[in-house]
PDB file of C-alpha atoms in Angstrom:
ATOM      1  CA  UNK A   1      34.967 -41.310  40.689  1.00 52.00           C
ATOM      2  CA  UNK A   2      37.811 -40.498  38.394  1.00 48.00           C
ATOM      3  CA  UNK A   3      35.967 -37.381  37.157  1.00 50.00           C
ATOM      4  CA  UNK A   4      35.546 -36.144  40.726  1.00 55.00           C
ATOM      5  CA  UNK A   5      39.245 -36.529  41.464  1.00 54.00           C
ATOM      6  CA  UNK A   6      40.115 -34.807  38.198  1.00 47.00           C
ATOM      7  CA  UNK A   7      37.840 -31.858  39.020  1.00 50.00           C
ATOM      8  CA  UNK A   8      39.382 -31.474  42.505  1.00 58.00           C
ATOM      9  CA  UNK A   9      42.916 -31.578  41.047  1.00 52.00           C
ATOM     10  CA  UNK A  10      41.968 -28.924  38.445  1.00 47.00           C
ATOM     11  CA  UNK A  11      40.545 -26.605  41.103  1.00 52.00           C
ATOM     12  CA  UNK A  12      43.633 -27.030  43.283  1.00 50.00           C
ATOM     13  CA  UNK A  13      45.908 -26.261  40.302  1.00 50.00           C
ATOM     14  CA  UNK A  14      43.966 -23.119  39.463  1.00 45.00           C
ATOM     15  CA  UNK A  15      44.202 -21.907  43.045  1.00 52.00           C
ATOM     16  CA  UNK A  16      47.964 -22.523  43.136  1.00 46.00           C
ATOM     17  CA  UNK A  17      48.384 -20.671  39.804  1.00 46.00           C
ATOM     18  CA  UNK A  18      46.448 -17.640  41.045  1.00 43.00           C
ATOM     19  CA  UNK A  19      48.460 -17.597  44.277  1.00 46.00           C
ATOM     20  CA  UNK A  20      51.767 -17.692  42.407  1.00 38.00           C
ATOM     21  CA  UNK A  21      50.621 -14.944  40.017  1.00 42.00           C
ATOM     22  CA  UNK A  22      49.704 -12.681  42.971  1.00 45.00           C
ATOM     23  CA  UNK A  23      53.076 -13.174  44.606  1.00 43.00           C
ATOM     24  CA  UNK A  24      54.875 -12.315  41.343  1.00 38.00           C
ATOM     25  CA  UNK A  25      53.064  -8.983  40.561  1.00 42.00           C
ATOM     26  CA  UNK A  26      52.528  -7.662  44.103  1.00 42.00           C
ATOM     27  CA  UNK A  27      55.409  -6.388  46.316  1.00 43.00           C
ATOM     28  CA  UNK A  28      54.524  -5.750  49.910  1.00 41.00           C
ATOM     29  CA  UNK A  29      57.082  -3.327  51.445  1.00 44.00           C
ATOM     30  CA  UNK A  30      58.068  -4.083  54.965  1.00 44.00           C
ATOM     31  CA  UNK A  31      58.382  -0.374  55.848  1.00 46.00           C
ATOM     32  CA  UNK A  32      56.251   2.447  54.382  1.00 44.00           C
ATOM     33  CA  UNK A  33      58.885   5.186  55.122  1.00 43.00           C
ATOM     34  CA  UNK A  34      61.576   3.219  53.361  1.00 46.00           C
ATOM     35  CA  UNK A  35      59.310   2.935  50.358  1.00 46.00           C
ATOM     36  CA  UNK A  36      58.721   6.710  50.256  1.00 46.00           C
ATOM     37  CA  UNK A  37      62.446   7.468  50.508  1.00 43.00           C
ATOM     38  CA  UNK A  38      63.198   5.008  47.747  1.00 46.00           C
ATOM     39  CA  UNK A  39      60.557   6.583  45.504  1.00 48.00           C
ATOM     40  CA  UNK A  40      61.921  10.116  46.151  1.00 48.00           C
ATOM     41  CA  UNK A  41      65.489   9.033  45.454  1.00 48.00           C
ATOM     42  CA  UNK A  42      64.385   7.399  42.221  1.00 46.00           C
ATOM     43  CA  UNK A  43      62.585  10.582  41.138  1.00 47.00           C
ATOM     44  CA  UNK A  44      65.613  12.787  41.969  1.00 48.00           C
ATOM     45  CA  UNK A  45      67.962  10.527  40.050  1.00 42.00           C
ATOM     46  CA  UNK A  46      65.617  10.516  37.082  1.00 44.00           C
ATOM     47  CA  UNK A  47      65.430  14.309  37.076  1.00 49.00           C
ATOM     48  CA  UNK A  48      69.199  14.704  37.395  1.00 45.00           C
ATOM     49  CA  UNK A  49      69.756  12.313  34.496  1.00 45.00           C
ATOM     50  CA  UNK A  50      67.106  14.050  32.381  1.00 46.00           C
ATOM     51  CA  UNK A  51      64.966  10.888  32.137  1.00 46.00           C
ATOM     52  CA  UNK A  52      61.313  11.554  32.577  1.00 47.00           C
ATOM     53  CA  UNK A  53      59.683  14.293  34.622  1.00 46.00           C
ATOM     54  CA  UNK A  54      58.968  13.835  38.305  1.00 46.00           C
ATOM     55  CA  UNK A  55      55.448  14.477  39.450  1.00 47.00           C
ATOM     56  CA  UNK A  56      56.652  17.097  41.974  1.00 48.00           C
ATOM     57  CA  UNK A  57      59.644  19.546  41.866  1.00 51.00           C
ATOM     58  CA  UNK A  58      62.778  18.769  43.794  1.00 49.00           C
ATOM     59  CA  UNK A  59      62.876  20.222  47.301  1.00 50.00           C
ATOM     60  CA  UNK A  60      65.222  23.242  47.819  1.00 53.00           C
ATOM     61  CA  UNK A  61      68.712  22.351  48.998  1.00 50.00           C
ATOM     62  CA  UNK A  62      68.977  25.278  51.400  1.00 48.00           C
ATOM     63  CA  UNK A  63      68.925  29.112  51.750  1.00 49.00           C
ATOM     64  CA  UNK A  64      72.185  29.465  49.775  1.00 48.00           C
ATOM     65  CA  UNK A  65      70.277  28.753  46.534  1.00 48.00           C
ATOM     66  CA  UNK A  66      68.286  31.995  46.725  1.00 47.00           C
ATOM     67  CA  UNK A  67      68.692  33.989  43.497  1.00 50.00           C
ATOM     68  CA  UNK A  68      67.909  37.357  45.125  1.00 46.00           C
ATOM     69  CA  UNK A  69      71.158  39.231  45.926  1.00 49.00           C
ATOM     70  CA  UNK A  70      71.491  40.758  49.369  1.00 51.00           C
ATOM     71  CA  UNK A  71      70.542  44.414  49.580  1.00 48.00           C
ATOM     72  CA  UNK A  72      73.393  46.940  49.585  1.00 57.00           C
ATOM     73  CA  UNK A  73      73.763  48.882  52.797  1.00 65.00           C
ATOM     74  CA  UNK A  74      73.573  52.627  52.158  1.00 71.00           C
ATOM     75  CA  UNK A  75      75.305  54.862  54.676  1.00 78.00           C
ATOM     76  CA  UNK A  76      74.198  58.529  54.538  1.00 81.00           C
ATOM     77  CA  UNK A  77      76.967  61.094  54.030  1.00 84.00           C
ATOM     78  CA  UNK A  78      76.904  64.014  56.523  1.00 88.00           C
ATOM     79  CA  UNK A  79      78.086  66.302  53.718  1.00 90.00           C
ATOM     80  CA  UNK A  80      74.960  65.461  51.691  1.00 94.00           C
ATOM     81  CA  UNK A  81      71.905  66.055  53.923  1.00 94.00           C
ATOM     82  CA  UNK A  82      69.674  66.720  50.878  1.00 95.00           C
ATOM     83  CA  UNK A  83      70.536  63.470  49.099  1.00 94.00           C
ATOM     84  CA  UNK A  84      66.953  62.627  48.186  1.00 94.00           C
ATOM     85  CA  UNK A  85      66.394  65.921  46.351  1.00 96.00           C
ATOM     86  CA  UNK A  86      69.910  65.881  44.923  1.00 97.00           C
ATOM     87  CA  UNK A  87      69.409  62.426  43.451  1.00 96.00           C
ATOM     88  CA  UNK A  88      66.171  63.520  41.766  1.00 97.00           C
ATOM     89  CA  UNK A  89      67.890  66.542  40.192  1.00 97.00           C
ATOM     90  CA  UNK A  90      70.853  64.363  39.229  1.00 96.00           C
ATOM     91  CA  UNK A  91      68.553  61.942  37.396  1.00 96.00           C
ATOM     92  CA  UNK A  92      66.929  64.873  35.604  1.00 97.00           C
ATOM     93  CA  UNK A  93      70.304  66.287  34.541  1.00 95.00           C
ATOM     94  CA  UNK A  94      71.507  62.875  33.440  1.00 93.00           C
ATOM     95  CA  UNK A  95      68.353  62.177  31.408  1.00 95.00           C
ATOM     96  CA  UNK A  96      68.649  65.576  29.733  1.00 95.00           C
ATOM     97  CA  UNK A  97      72.308  64.950  28.999  1.00 93.00           C
ATOM     98  CA  UNK A  98      71.606  61.551  27.423  1.00 93.00           C
ATOM     99  CA  UNK A  99      68.666  62.825  25.393  1.00 95.00           C
ATOM    100  CA  UNK A 100      70.085  66.124  24.111  1.00 95.00           C
ATOM    101  CA  UNK A 101      73.545  67.252  25.200  1.00 94.00           C
ATOM    102  CA  UNK A 102      75.497  64.072  24.542  1.00 93.00           C
ATOM    103  CA  UNK A 103      74.108  63.504  21.012  1.00 95.00           C
ATOM    104  CA  UNK A 104      74.769  67.161  20.148  1.00 96.00           C
ATOM    105  CA  UNK A 105      78.319  66.861  21.471  1.00 95.00           C
ATOM    106  CA  UNK A 106      78.933  63.832  19.249  1.00 94.00           C
ATOM    107  CA  UNK A 107      77.649  65.731  16.225  1.00 96.00           C
ATOM    108  CA  UNK A 108      79.897  68.656  17.184  1.00 96.00           C
ATOM    109  CA  UNK A 109      82.968  66.409  17.293  1.00 94.00           C
ATOM    110  CA  UNK A 110      82.181  64.676  13.992  1.00 95.00           C
ATOM    111  CA  UNK A 111      81.251  67.859  12.138  1.00 95.00           C
ATOM    112  CA  UNK A 112      83.945  70.380  13.054  1.00 95.00           C
ATOM    113  CA  UNK A 113      87.625  69.745  12.276  1.00 96.00           C
ATOM    114  CA  UNK A 114      89.996  69.373  15.207  1.00 95.00           C
ATOM    115  CA  UNK A 115      91.722  72.708  14.477  1.00 95.00           C
ATOM    116  CA  UNK A 116      88.466  74.661  14.710  1.00 96.00           C
ATOM    117  CA  UNK A 117      87.475  72.878  17.929  1.00 96.00           C
ATOM    118  CA  UNK A 118      90.866  73.722  19.425  1.00 96.00           C
ATOM    119  CA  UNK A 119      90.468  77.408  18.527  1.00 96.00           C
ATOM    120  CA  UNK A 120      86.996  77.510  20.123  1.00 97.00           C
ATOM    121  CA  UNK A 121      88.374  75.943  23.312  1.00 96.00           C
ATOM    122  CA  UNK A 122      91.257  78.446  23.382  1.00 96.00           C
ATOM    123  CA  UNK A 123      88.844  81.359  22.892  1.00 97.00           C
ATOM    124  CA  UNK A 124      86.753  80.458  25.944  1.00 96.00           C
ATOM    125  CA  UNK A 125      89.871  79.568  27.934  1.00 96.00           C
ATOM    126  CA  UNK A 126      91.122  83.114  27.329  1.00 96.00           C
ATOM    127  CA  UNK A 127      87.844  84.481  28.700  1.00 96.00           C
ATOM    128  CA  UNK A 128      88.189  82.258  31.772  1.00 95.00           C
ATOM    129  CA  UNK A 129      91.654  83.738  32.423  1.00 96.00           C
ATOM    130  CA  UNK A 130      89.973  87.086  33.207  1.00 96.00           C
ATOM    131  CA  UNK A 131      88.091  85.951  36.326  1.00 92.00           C
ATOM    132  CA  UNK A 132      90.921  83.560  37.185  1.00 96.00           C
ATOM    133  CA  UNK A 133      93.179  86.630  37.318  1.00 97.00           C
ATOM    134  CA  UNK A 134      90.749  88.483  39.580  1.00 96.00           C
ATOM    135  CA  UNK A 135      90.465  85.550  41.989  1.00 97.00           C
ATOM    136  CA  UNK A 136      94.236  85.122  42.147  1.00 97.00           C
ATOM    137  CA  UNK A 137      94.562  88.771  43.112  1.00 97.00           C
ATOM    138  CA  UNK A 138      91.790  88.394  45.710  1.00 96.00           C
ATOM    139  CA  UNK A 139      93.656  85.422  47.210  1.00 96.00           C
ATOM    140  CA  UNK A 140      96.865  87.429  47.391  1.00 95.00           C
ATOM    141  CA  UNK A 141      98.589  85.456  44.618  1.00 95.00           C
ATOM    142  CA  UNK A 142     100.156  88.468  42.956  1.00 97.00           C
ATOM    143  CA  UNK A 143     102.545  86.452  40.802  1.00 96.00           C
ATOM    144  CA  UNK A 144      99.830  84.133  39.500  1.00 96.00           C
ATOM    145  CA  UNK A 145      97.469  87.059  38.906  1.00 96.00           C
ATOM    146  CA  UNK A 146     100.136  88.917  36.931  1.00 97.00           C
ATOM    147  CA  UNK A 147     100.775  85.818  34.834  1.00 97.00           C
ATOM    148  CA  UNK A 148      97.056  85.618  34.103  1.00 97.00           C
ATOM    149  CA  UNK A 149      97.025  89.280  33.084  1.00 97.00           C
ATOM    150  CA  UNK A 150      99.911  88.676  30.693  1.00 97.00           C
ATOM    151  CA  UNK A 151      98.164  85.608  29.266  1.00 97.00           C
ATOM    152  CA  UNK A 152      94.994  87.579  28.524  1.00 97.00           C
ATOM    153  CA  UNK A 153      96.975  90.411  26.938  1.00 96.00           C
ATOM    154  CA  UNK A 154      99.161  88.210  24.734  1.00 97.00           C
ATOM    155  CA  UNK A 155      96.422  85.833  23.627  1.00 97.00           C
ATOM    156  CA  UNK A 156      93.911  88.627  22.988  1.00 96.00           C
ATOM    157  CA  UNK A 157      96.335  90.634  20.833  1.00 96.00           C
ATOM    158  CA  UNK A 158      98.648  88.141  19.164  1.00 96.00           C
ATOM    159  CA  UNK A 159      96.264  85.170  19.420  1.00 95.00           C
ATOM    160  CA  UNK A 160      93.356  87.034  17.776  1.00 95.00           C
ATOM    161  CA  UNK A 161      91.007  87.298  20.773  1.00 93.00           C
ATOM    162  CA  UNK A 162      92.301  84.028  22.153  1.00 94.00           C
ATOM    163  CA  UNK A 163      91.611  81.839  19.118  1.00 96.00           C
ATOM    164  CA  UNK A 164      95.241  80.775  19.324  1.00 96.00           C
ATOM    165  CA  UNK A 165      97.080  80.089  22.585  1.00 96.00           C
ATOM    166  CA  UNK A 166     100.351  81.969  22.290  1.00 96.00           C
ATOM    167  CA  UNK A 167     100.990  82.404  26.019  1.00 96.00           C
ATOM    168  CA  UNK A 168     101.440  78.722  26.904  1.00 95.00           C
ATOM    169  CA  UNK A 169     104.293  78.082  24.426  1.00 95.00           C
ATOM    170  CA  UNK A 170     105.807  81.354  25.677  1.00 94.00           C
ATOM    171  CA  UNK A 171     106.112  79.828  29.163  1.00 94.00           C
ATOM    172  CA  UNK A 172     103.144  81.407  30.972  1.00 95.00           C
ATOM    173  CA  UNK A 173     101.317  78.734  33.058  1.00 95.00           C
ATOM    174  CA  UNK A 174      97.581  78.248  32.886  1.00 95.00           C
ATOM    175  CA  UNK A 175      95.739  78.737  36.218  1.00 95.00           C
ATOM    176  CA  UNK A 176      92.207  77.802  37.191  1.00 93.00           C
ATOM    177  CA  UNK A 177      90.617  79.770  40.009  1.00 95.00           C
ATOM    178  CA  UNK A 178      87.043  80.751  40.877  1.00 95.00           C
ATOM    179  CA  UNK A 179      85.367  82.672  43.671  1.00 96.00           C
ATOM    180  CA  UNK A 180      84.369  79.473  45.444  1.00 96.00           C
ATOM    181  CA  UNK A 181      88.076  78.713  45.807  1.00 96.00           C
ATOM    182  CA  UNK A 182      88.634  82.271  47.007  1.00 96.00           C
ATOM    183  CA  UNK A 183      86.029  81.815  49.746  1.00 96.00           C
ATOM    184  CA  UNK A 184      87.638  78.509  50.709  1.00 96.00           C
ATOM    185  CA  UNK A 185      91.051  80.174  50.762  1.00 95.00           C
ATOM    186  CA  UNK A 186      89.766  82.446  53.560  1.00 95.00           C
ATOM    187  CA  UNK A 187      88.315  79.578  55.570  1.00 94.00           C
ATOM    188  CA  UNK A 188      84.694  79.555  54.409  1.00 95.00           C
ATOM    189  CA  UNK A 189      83.443  75.982  54.706  1.00 95.00           C
ATOM    190  CA  UNK A 190      81.728  74.385  51.685  1.00 95.00           C
ATOM    191  CA  UNK A 191      78.409  73.660  53.407  1.00 95.00           C
ATOM    192  CA  UNK A 192      75.991  70.970  52.213  1.00 96.00           C
ATOM    193  CA  UNK A 193      76.471  69.303  48.856  1.00 97.00           C
ATOM    194  CA  UNK A 194      74.026  70.439  46.181  1.00 97.00           C
ATOM    195  CA  UNK A 195      73.091  69.302  42.685  1.00 96.00           C
ATOM    196  CA  UNK A 196      71.835  72.285  40.693  1.00 96.00           C
ATOM    197  CA  UNK A 197      69.467  71.875  37.726  1.00 95.00           C
ATOM    198  CA  UNK A 198      71.422  72.112  34.447  1.00 91.00           C
ATOM    199  CA  UNK A 199      74.593  73.168  36.332  1.00 90.00           C
ATOM    200  CA  UNK A 200      75.428  69.915  38.098  1.00 93.00           C
ATOM    201  CA  UNK A 201      77.417  69.316  41.319  1.00 95.00           C
ATOM    202  CA  UNK A 202      78.080  72.195  43.685  1.00 96.00           C
ATOM    203  CA  UNK A 203      77.972  73.237  47.323  1.00 97.00           C
ATOM    204  CA  UNK A 204      76.378  76.186  49.094  1.00 96.00           C
ATOM    205  CA  UNK A 205      79.732  78.009  49.020  1.00 97.00           C
ATOM    206  CA  UNK A 206      80.429  77.232  45.365  1.00 97.00           C
ATOM    207  CA  UNK A 207      76.898  78.194  44.323  1.00 96.00           C
ATOM    208  CA  UNK A 208      77.418  81.620  45.888  1.00 95.00           C
ATOM    209  CA  UNK A 209      80.817  81.844  44.198  1.00 95.00           C
ATOM    210  CA  UNK A 210      79.214  81.027  40.875  1.00 94.00           C
ATOM    211  CA  UNK A 211      77.119  84.198  41.081  1.00 93.00           C
ATOM    212  CA  UNK A 212      80.212  86.356  41.627  1.00 94.00           C
ATOM    213  CA  UNK A 213      82.123  84.650  38.805  1.00 93.00           C
ATOM    214  CA  UNK A 214      79.132  85.277  36.563  1.00 91.00           C
ATOM    215  CA  UNK A 215      79.484  88.994  37.231  1.00 92.00           C
ATOM    216  CA  UNK A 216      83.227  88.871  36.471  1.00 92.00           C
ATOM    217  CA  UNK A 217      82.735  87.011  33.178  1.00 93.00           C
ATOM    218  CA  UNK A 218      83.278  89.364  30.192  1.00 92.00           C
ATOM    219  CA  UNK A 219      80.536  87.638  28.140  1.00 92.00           C
ATOM    220  CA  UNK A 220      77.976  88.874  30.687  1.00 91.00           C
ATOM    221  CA  UNK A 221      78.450  92.401  29.370  1.00 92.00           C
ATOM    222  CA  UNK A 222      77.629  91.627  25.746  1.00 93.00           C
ATOM    223  CA  UNK A 223      74.537  93.725  25.098  1.00 91.00           C
ATOM    224  CA  UNK A 224      73.141  91.668  22.219  1.00 93.00           C
ATOM    225  CA  UNK A 225      71.251  88.894  23.918  1.00 93.00           C
ATOM    226  CA  UNK A 226      71.242  86.586  20.923  1.00 93.00           C
ATOM    227  CA  UNK A 227      75.022  86.820  20.528  1.00 94.00           C
ATOM    228  CA  UNK A 228      75.537  86.261  24.251  1.00 94.00           C
ATOM    229  CA  UNK A 229      73.262  83.215  24.301  1.00 94.00           C
ATOM    230  CA  UNK A 230      74.987  81.757  21.256  1.00 95.00           C
ATOM    231  CA  UNK A 231      78.332  82.104  23.029  1.00 95.00           C
ATOM    232  CA  UNK A 232      76.910  80.378  26.105  1.00 93.00           C
ATOM    233  CA  UNK A 233      75.597  77.499  23.988  1.00 94.00           C
ATOM    234  CA  UNK A 234      78.833  77.171  22.019  1.00 95.00           C
ATOM    235  CA  UNK A 235      80.962  77.123  25.171  1.00 95.00           C
ATOM    236  CA  UNK A 236      78.792  74.486  26.789  1.00 93.00           C
ATOM    237  CA  UNK A 237      78.758  72.344  23.646  1.00 94.00           C
ATOM    238  CA  UNK A 238      82.541  72.591  23.284  1.00 95.00           C
ATOM    239  CA  UNK A 239      83.008  71.626  26.906  1.00 92.00           C
ATOM    240  CA  UNK A 240      80.591  68.689  26.767  1.00 92.00           C
ATOM    241  CA  UNK A 241      82.262  67.371  23.625  1.00 93.00           C
ATOM    242  CA  UNK A 242      85.673  67.402  25.282  1.00 90.00           C
ATOM    243  CA  UNK A 243      84.431  65.126  28.107  1.00 87.00           C
ATOM    244  CA  UNK A 244      82.673  62.432  26.087  1.00 86.00           C
ATOM    245  CA  UNK A 245      85.310  59.784  26.787  1.00 80.00           C
ATOM    246  CA  UNK A 246      85.627  60.701  30.464  1.00 76.00           C
ATOM    247  CA  UNK A 247      81.908  60.483  31.169  1.00 73.00           C
ATOM    248  CA  UNK A 248      81.661  57.229  29.237  1.00 68.00           C
ATOM    249  CA  UNK A 249      84.395  55.712  31.397  1.00 70.00           C
ATOM    250  CA  UNK A 250      82.682  56.837  34.602  1.00 69.00           C
ATOM    251  CA  UNK A 251      79.406  55.295  33.488  1.00 68.00           C
ATOM    252  CA  UNK A 252      81.146  51.959  32.914  1.00 71.00           C
ATOM    253  CA  UNK A 253      83.089  51.749  36.184  1.00 69.00           C
ATOM    254  CA  UNK A 254      80.628  53.315  38.655  1.00 69.00           C
ATOM    255  CA  UNK A 255      78.331  51.111  40.718  1.00 78.00           C
ATOM    256  CA  UNK A 256      76.477  54.223  41.884  1.00 85.00           C
ATOM    257  CA  UNK A 257      77.154  57.112  39.536  1.00 88.00           C
ATOM    258  CA  UNK A 258      75.648  59.685  41.892  1.00 93.00           C
ATOM    259  CA  UNK A 259      78.041  58.772  44.709  1.00 92.00           C
ATOM    260  CA  UNK A 260      81.002  58.643  42.304  1.00 90.00           C
ATOM    261  CA  UNK A 261      80.276  62.148  40.999  1.00 91.00           C
ATOM    262  CA  UNK A 262      79.670  63.517  44.485  1.00 94.00           C
ATOM    263  CA  UNK A 263      82.896  62.088  45.908  1.00 93.00           C
ATOM    264  CA  UNK A 264      84.921  63.200  42.887  1.00 91.00           C
ATOM    265  CA  UNK A 265      83.573  66.739  43.147  1.00 94.00           C
ATOM    266  CA  UNK A 266      84.079  67.141  46.890  1.00 95.00           C
ATOM    267  CA  UNK A 267      87.563  65.607  46.839  1.00 94.00           C
ATOM    268  CA  UNK A 268      88.677  67.727  43.920  1.00 93.00           C
ATOM    269  CA  UNK A 269      87.350  70.943  45.443  1.00 95.00           C
ATOM    270  CA  UNK A 270      89.138  70.136  48.666  1.00 94.00           C
ATOM    271  CA  UNK A 271      92.338  69.570  46.710  1.00 93.00           C
ATOM    272  CA  UNK A 272      92.264  72.770  44.651  1.00 92.00           C
ATOM    273  CA  UNK A 273      91.793  74.781  47.851  1.00 92.00           C
ATOM    274  CA  UNK A 274      94.048  72.922  50.291  1.00 86.00           C
ATOM    275  CA  UNK A 275      96.179  70.798  47.984  1.00 78.00           C
ATOM    276  CA  UNK A 276      99.220  73.065  48.084  1.00 56.00           C
ATOM    277  CA  UNK A 277      99.445  72.629  51.864  1.00 54.00           C
ATOM    278  CA  UNK A 278      99.193  68.833  51.774  1.00 52.00           C
ATOM    279  CA  UNK A 279     102.368  66.867  51.161  1.00 49.00           C
ATOM    280  CA  UNK A 280     102.185  64.331  48.358  1.00 49.00           C
ATOM    281  CA  UNK A 281     103.866  60.923  48.814  1.00 50.00           C
ATOM    282  CA  UNK A 282     107.423  60.741  47.527  1.00 54.00           C
ATOM    283  CA  UNK A 283     107.872  57.842  45.119  1.00 47.00           C
ATOM    284  CA  UNK A 284     111.391  58.829  44.070  1.00 52.00           C
ATOM    285  CA  UNK A 285     114.476  56.746  44.875  1.00 49.00           C
ATOM    286  CA  UNK A 286     116.343  57.480  48.079  1.00 49.00           C
ATOM    287  CA  UNK A 287     119.406  58.662  46.161  1.00 48.00           C
ATOM    288  CA  UNK A 288     117.367  61.292  44.280  1.00 47.00           C
ATOM    289  CA  UNK A 289     117.943  64.577  46.127  1.00 47.00           C
ATOM    290  CA  UNK A 290     116.073  66.887  43.739  1.00 48.00           C
ATOM    291  CA  UNK A 291     114.051  69.059  46.131  1.00 44.00           C
ATOM    292  CA  UNK A 292     111.827  70.443  43.413  1.00 45.00           C
ATOM    293  CA  UNK A 293     110.200  67.131  42.463  1.00 49.00           C
ATOM    294  CA  UNK A 294     107.391  67.363  45.026  1.00 45.00           C
ATOM    295  CA  UNK A 295     106.428  70.901  44.029  1.00 45.00           C
ATOM    296  CA  UNK A 296     106.513  69.915  40.360  1.00 47.00           C
ATOM    297  CA  UNK A 297     104.185  66.973  41.071  1.00 46.00           C
ATOM    298  CA  UNK A 298     101.730  69.302  42.810  1.00 44.00           C
ATOM    299  CA  UNK A 299     101.775  71.800  39.978  1.00 47.00           C
ATOM    300  CA  UNK A 300     101.303  69.074  37.372  1.00 44.00           C
ATOM    301  CA  UNK A 301      98.433  67.453  39.265  1.00 44.00           C
ATOM    302  CA  UNK A 302      96.616  70.745  39.698  1.00 47.00           C
ATOM    303  CA  UNK A 303      97.199  71.743  36.105  1.00 43.00           C
ATOM    304  CA  UNK A 304      95.894  68.448  34.765  1.00 41.00           C
ATOM    305  CA  UNK A 305      92.550  68.762  36.555  1.00 42.00           C
ATOM    306  CA  UNK A 306      89.701  70.294  34.538  1.00 43.00           C
ATOM    307  CA  UNK A 307      88.321  73.658  35.548  1.00 41.00           C
ATOM    308  CA  UNK A 308      85.191  73.520  37.691  1.00 41.00           C
ATOM    309  CA  UNK A 309      83.363  76.006  35.507  1.00 40.00           C
ATOM    310  CA  UNK A 310      83.434  73.960  32.302  1.00 38.00           C
ATOM    311  CA  UNK A 311      82.214  70.496  33.244  1.00 45.00           C
ATOM    312  CA  UNK A 312      78.957  69.005  31.895  1.00 41.00           C
ATOM    313  CA  UNK A 313      75.872  68.507  34.093  1.00 39.00           C
ATOM    314  CA  UNK A 314      75.163  65.279  35.933  1.00 37.00           C
ATOM    315  CA  UNK A 315      78.491  63.711  34.993  1.00 38.00           C
ATOM    316  CA  UNK A 316      81.575  65.325  36.454  1.00 40.00           C
ATOM    317  CA  UNK A 317      82.167  68.063  39.049  1.00 37.00           C
ATOM    318  CA  UNK A 318      81.349  71.689  38.646  1.00 38.00           C
ATOM    319  CA  UNK A 319      79.655  72.767  35.439  1.00 38.00           C
ATOM    320  CA  UNK A 320      79.584  76.526  35.055  1.00 37.00           C
ATOM    321  CA  UNK A 321      77.602  78.033  32.176  1.00 36.00           C
ATOM    322  CA  UNK A 322      78.645  81.636  32.004  1.00 35.00           C
TER     323      UNK A 322
END
């Protein structure tokens, strides 16, 4: 009798122990959605704290987290209807410049002393004064053309064929004119923008003017082809070397180098043709009554701009290899 009671009590105790153990290790959530949210929050907190790795990646917070930048909107320029072809030629010129012309220009600068480089620049500048003189006469600028004639005479005789610039210290100004400017002076419009292989930025008008300037260039009439080609190469190399810093700066600051070169060329060509008729802003004080300041600013600005016929290809406006 006692054994039966003891057996019943043991069975009841075992059942109570199993029931209590099940209640301790099993949590029945009252709401399945709440349980999912709690699990997701726990996983996100663990990932943010760097503790453990969640089984699934965090969901995106929104469209603002996209790493792809928005595409730039390109607006075609009416002055550049052949932009597709021009860009291809520009890339070719630029690749050629980086691969060959720029390294050679650096060697030129590091090899030759500054005095020799200056004499080479003066020599080709004296040659450029010849067709500058002719274009000034064609534009009716008799005074400027006569100054150019005097520059060529003085530098050729006393400057030993232009190796030394004697005319500038003597007070004769340096002018820069080409036949493209002459056509613009008489109202010929520039036409579409062009990028010429090896020659760089131009327009239909300036490309036609280049042919005429080529005829007026004294080096064209050198009969020995090897000497003439060597002069062409030396002039181009001297010119490219003088613009190393300028082209490097443009490469650093330009978002689209093609557009920067195109705008710089077109704006400069418009200035050298029509700049004298456009009033520059007056930044002088009100009590300054010097009437010659504006004209001096125009002359200085035009003088400080590089000639269109000596700029390197694919970098700055108007290379001319004569």
